[in-house]
Short mmCIF file of N, CA and C in Angstrom, two decimals:
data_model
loop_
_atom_site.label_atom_id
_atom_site.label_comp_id
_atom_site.label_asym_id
_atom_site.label_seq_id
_atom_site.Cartn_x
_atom_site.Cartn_y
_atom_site.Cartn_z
N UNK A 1 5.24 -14.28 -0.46
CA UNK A 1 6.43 -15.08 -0.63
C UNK A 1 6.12 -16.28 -1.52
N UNK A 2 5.03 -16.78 -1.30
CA UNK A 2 4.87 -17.91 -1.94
C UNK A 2 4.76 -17.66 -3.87
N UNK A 3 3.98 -16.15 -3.87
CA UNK A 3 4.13 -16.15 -5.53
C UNK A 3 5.36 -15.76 -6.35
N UNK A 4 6.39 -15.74 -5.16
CA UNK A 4 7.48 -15.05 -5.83
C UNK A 4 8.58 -16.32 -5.79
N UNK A 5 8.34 -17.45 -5.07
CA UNK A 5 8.86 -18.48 -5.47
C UNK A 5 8.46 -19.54 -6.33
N UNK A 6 6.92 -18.81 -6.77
CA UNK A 6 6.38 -19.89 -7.60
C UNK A 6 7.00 -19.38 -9.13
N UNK A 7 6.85 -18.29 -9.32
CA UNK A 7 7.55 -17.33 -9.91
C UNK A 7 9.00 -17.93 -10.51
N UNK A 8 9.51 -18.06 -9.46
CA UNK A 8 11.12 -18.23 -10.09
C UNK A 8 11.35 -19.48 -10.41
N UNK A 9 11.11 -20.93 -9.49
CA UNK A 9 10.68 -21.57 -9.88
C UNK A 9 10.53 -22.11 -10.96
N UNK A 10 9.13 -21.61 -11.42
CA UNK A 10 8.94 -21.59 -13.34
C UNK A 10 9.89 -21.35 -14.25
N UNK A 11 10.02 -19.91 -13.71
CA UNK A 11 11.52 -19.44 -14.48
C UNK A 11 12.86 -20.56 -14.72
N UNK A 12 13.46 -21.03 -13.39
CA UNK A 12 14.49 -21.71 -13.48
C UNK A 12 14.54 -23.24 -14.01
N UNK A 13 12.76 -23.85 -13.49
CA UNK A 13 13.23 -25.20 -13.82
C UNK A 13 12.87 -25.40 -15.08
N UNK A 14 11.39 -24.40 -15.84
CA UNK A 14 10.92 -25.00 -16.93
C UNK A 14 11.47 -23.89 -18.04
N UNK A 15 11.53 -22.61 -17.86
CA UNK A 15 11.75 -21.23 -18.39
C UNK A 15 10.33 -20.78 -19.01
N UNK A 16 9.45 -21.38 -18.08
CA UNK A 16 7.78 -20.47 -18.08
C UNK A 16 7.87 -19.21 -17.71
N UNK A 17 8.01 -18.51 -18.69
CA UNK A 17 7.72 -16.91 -18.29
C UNK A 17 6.38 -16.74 -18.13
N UNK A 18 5.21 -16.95 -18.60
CA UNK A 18 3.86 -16.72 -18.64
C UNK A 18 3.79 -17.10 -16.69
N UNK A 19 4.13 -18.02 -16.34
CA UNK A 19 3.75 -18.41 -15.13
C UNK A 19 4.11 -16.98 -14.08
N UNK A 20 5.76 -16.79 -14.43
CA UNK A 20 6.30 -15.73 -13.91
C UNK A 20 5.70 -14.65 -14.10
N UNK A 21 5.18 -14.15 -15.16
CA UNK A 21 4.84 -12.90 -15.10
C UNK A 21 2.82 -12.57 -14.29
N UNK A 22 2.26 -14.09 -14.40
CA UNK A 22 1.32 -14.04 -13.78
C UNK A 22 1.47 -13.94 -12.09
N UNK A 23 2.48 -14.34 -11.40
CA UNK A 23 2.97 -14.47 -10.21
C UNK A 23 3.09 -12.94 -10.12
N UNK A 24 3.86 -12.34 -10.86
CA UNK A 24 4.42 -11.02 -10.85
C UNK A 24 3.31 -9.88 -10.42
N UNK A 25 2.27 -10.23 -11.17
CA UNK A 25 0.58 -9.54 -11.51
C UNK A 25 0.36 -9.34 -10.22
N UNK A 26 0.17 -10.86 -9.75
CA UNK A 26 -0.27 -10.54 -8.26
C UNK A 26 0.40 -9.98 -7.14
N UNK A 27 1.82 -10.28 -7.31
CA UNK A 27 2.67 -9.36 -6.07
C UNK A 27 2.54 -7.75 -6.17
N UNK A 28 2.46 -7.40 -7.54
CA UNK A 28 2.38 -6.15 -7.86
C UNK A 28 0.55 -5.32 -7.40
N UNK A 29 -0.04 -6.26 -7.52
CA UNK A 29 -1.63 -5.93 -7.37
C UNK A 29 -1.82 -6.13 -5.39
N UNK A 30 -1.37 -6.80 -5.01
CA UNK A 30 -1.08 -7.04 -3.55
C UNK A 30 -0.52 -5.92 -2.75
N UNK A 31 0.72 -5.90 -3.38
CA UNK A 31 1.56 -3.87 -3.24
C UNK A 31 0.90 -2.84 -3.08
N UNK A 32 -0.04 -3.01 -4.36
CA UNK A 32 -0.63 -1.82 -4.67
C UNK A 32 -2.10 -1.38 -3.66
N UNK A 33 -2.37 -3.09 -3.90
CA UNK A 33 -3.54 -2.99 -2.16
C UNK A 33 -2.85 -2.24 -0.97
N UNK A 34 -1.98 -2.72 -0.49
CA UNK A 34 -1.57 -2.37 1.06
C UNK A 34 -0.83 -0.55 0.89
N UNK A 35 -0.38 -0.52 -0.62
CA UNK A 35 0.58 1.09 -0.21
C UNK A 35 -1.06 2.00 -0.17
N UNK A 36 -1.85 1.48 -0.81
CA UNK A 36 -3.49 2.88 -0.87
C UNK A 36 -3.89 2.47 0.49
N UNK A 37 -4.19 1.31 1.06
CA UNK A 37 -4.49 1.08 2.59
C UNK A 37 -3.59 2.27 3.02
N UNK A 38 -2.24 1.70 3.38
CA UNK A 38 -1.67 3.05 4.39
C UNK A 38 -1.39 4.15 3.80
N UNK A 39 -1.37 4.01 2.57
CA UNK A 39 -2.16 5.67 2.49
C UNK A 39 -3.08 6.10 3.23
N UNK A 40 -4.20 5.78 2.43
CA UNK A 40 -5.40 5.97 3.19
C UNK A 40 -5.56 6.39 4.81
N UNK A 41 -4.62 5.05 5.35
CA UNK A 41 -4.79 5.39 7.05
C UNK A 41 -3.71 6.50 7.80
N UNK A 42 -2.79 7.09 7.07
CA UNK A 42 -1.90 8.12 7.07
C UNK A 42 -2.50 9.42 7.24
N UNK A 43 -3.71 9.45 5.55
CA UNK A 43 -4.46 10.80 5.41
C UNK A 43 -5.26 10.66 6.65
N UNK A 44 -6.27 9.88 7.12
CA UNK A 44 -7.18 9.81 7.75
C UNK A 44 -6.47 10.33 9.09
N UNK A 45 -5.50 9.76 9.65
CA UNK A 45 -4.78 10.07 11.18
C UNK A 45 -4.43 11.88 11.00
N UNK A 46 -4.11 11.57 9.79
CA UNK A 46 -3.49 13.50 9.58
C UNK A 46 -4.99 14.42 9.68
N UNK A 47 -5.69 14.15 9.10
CA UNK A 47 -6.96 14.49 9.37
C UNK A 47 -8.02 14.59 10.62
N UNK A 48 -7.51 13.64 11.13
CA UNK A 48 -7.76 13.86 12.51
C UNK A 48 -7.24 14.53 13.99
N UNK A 49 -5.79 14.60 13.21
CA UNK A 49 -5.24 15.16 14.30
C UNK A 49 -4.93 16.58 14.03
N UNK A 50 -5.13 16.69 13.07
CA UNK A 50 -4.68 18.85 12.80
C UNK A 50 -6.41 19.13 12.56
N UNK A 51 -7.81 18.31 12.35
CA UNK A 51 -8.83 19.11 12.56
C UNK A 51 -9.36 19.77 13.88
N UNK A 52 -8.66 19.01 14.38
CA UNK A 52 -8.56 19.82 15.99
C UNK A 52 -7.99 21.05 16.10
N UNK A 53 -6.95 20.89 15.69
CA UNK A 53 -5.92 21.74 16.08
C UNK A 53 -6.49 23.31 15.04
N UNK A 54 -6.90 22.46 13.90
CA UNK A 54 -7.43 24.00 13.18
C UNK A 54 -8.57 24.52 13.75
N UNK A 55 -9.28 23.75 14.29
CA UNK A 55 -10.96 24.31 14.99
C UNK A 55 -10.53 25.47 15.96
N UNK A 56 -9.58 24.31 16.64
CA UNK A 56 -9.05 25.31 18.02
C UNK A 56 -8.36 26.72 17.82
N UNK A 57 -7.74 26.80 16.49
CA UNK A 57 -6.89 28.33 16.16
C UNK A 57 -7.98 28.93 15.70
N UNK A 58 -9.21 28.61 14.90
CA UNK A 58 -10.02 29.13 14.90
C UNK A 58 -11.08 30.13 15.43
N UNK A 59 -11.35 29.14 16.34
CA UNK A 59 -11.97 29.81 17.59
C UNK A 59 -11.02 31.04 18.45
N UNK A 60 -9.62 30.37 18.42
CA UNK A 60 -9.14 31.72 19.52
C UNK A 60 -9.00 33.38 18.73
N UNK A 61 -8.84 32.89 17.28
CA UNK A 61 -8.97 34.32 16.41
C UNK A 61 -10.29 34.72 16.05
N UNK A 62 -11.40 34.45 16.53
CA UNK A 62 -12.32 35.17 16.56
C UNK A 62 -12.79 36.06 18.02
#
């Protein structure tokens, strides 16, 4: 929140775009941290919970 009001801010009182678009960098680089995190912890839970489940069909078809 804070870079997106520093952001506008710039924009409105001085018409610093450079400021804005550096604000921008980071909300966008911040995003991009947390959506591969829960990615990441999405695959990992899915992975854990059907390697069971495949071991187990495994075993009963042999």
């Amino acid at each position: 929140m804070t870079h997106a009001i520093r952001g506008l801010r710039a924009v409105i009182s001085s018409g610093d775009f450079s400021v804005m678009w550096k604000e921008t960098t980071i909300l966008l680089a911040t995003a991009a941290v947390f959506a591969l995190a829960t990615l990441a912890y999405f695959l990992l839970l899915y992975r854990r919970r059907y390697a069971v489940w495949t071991e187990t069909e495994t075993a009963a078809q042999v």
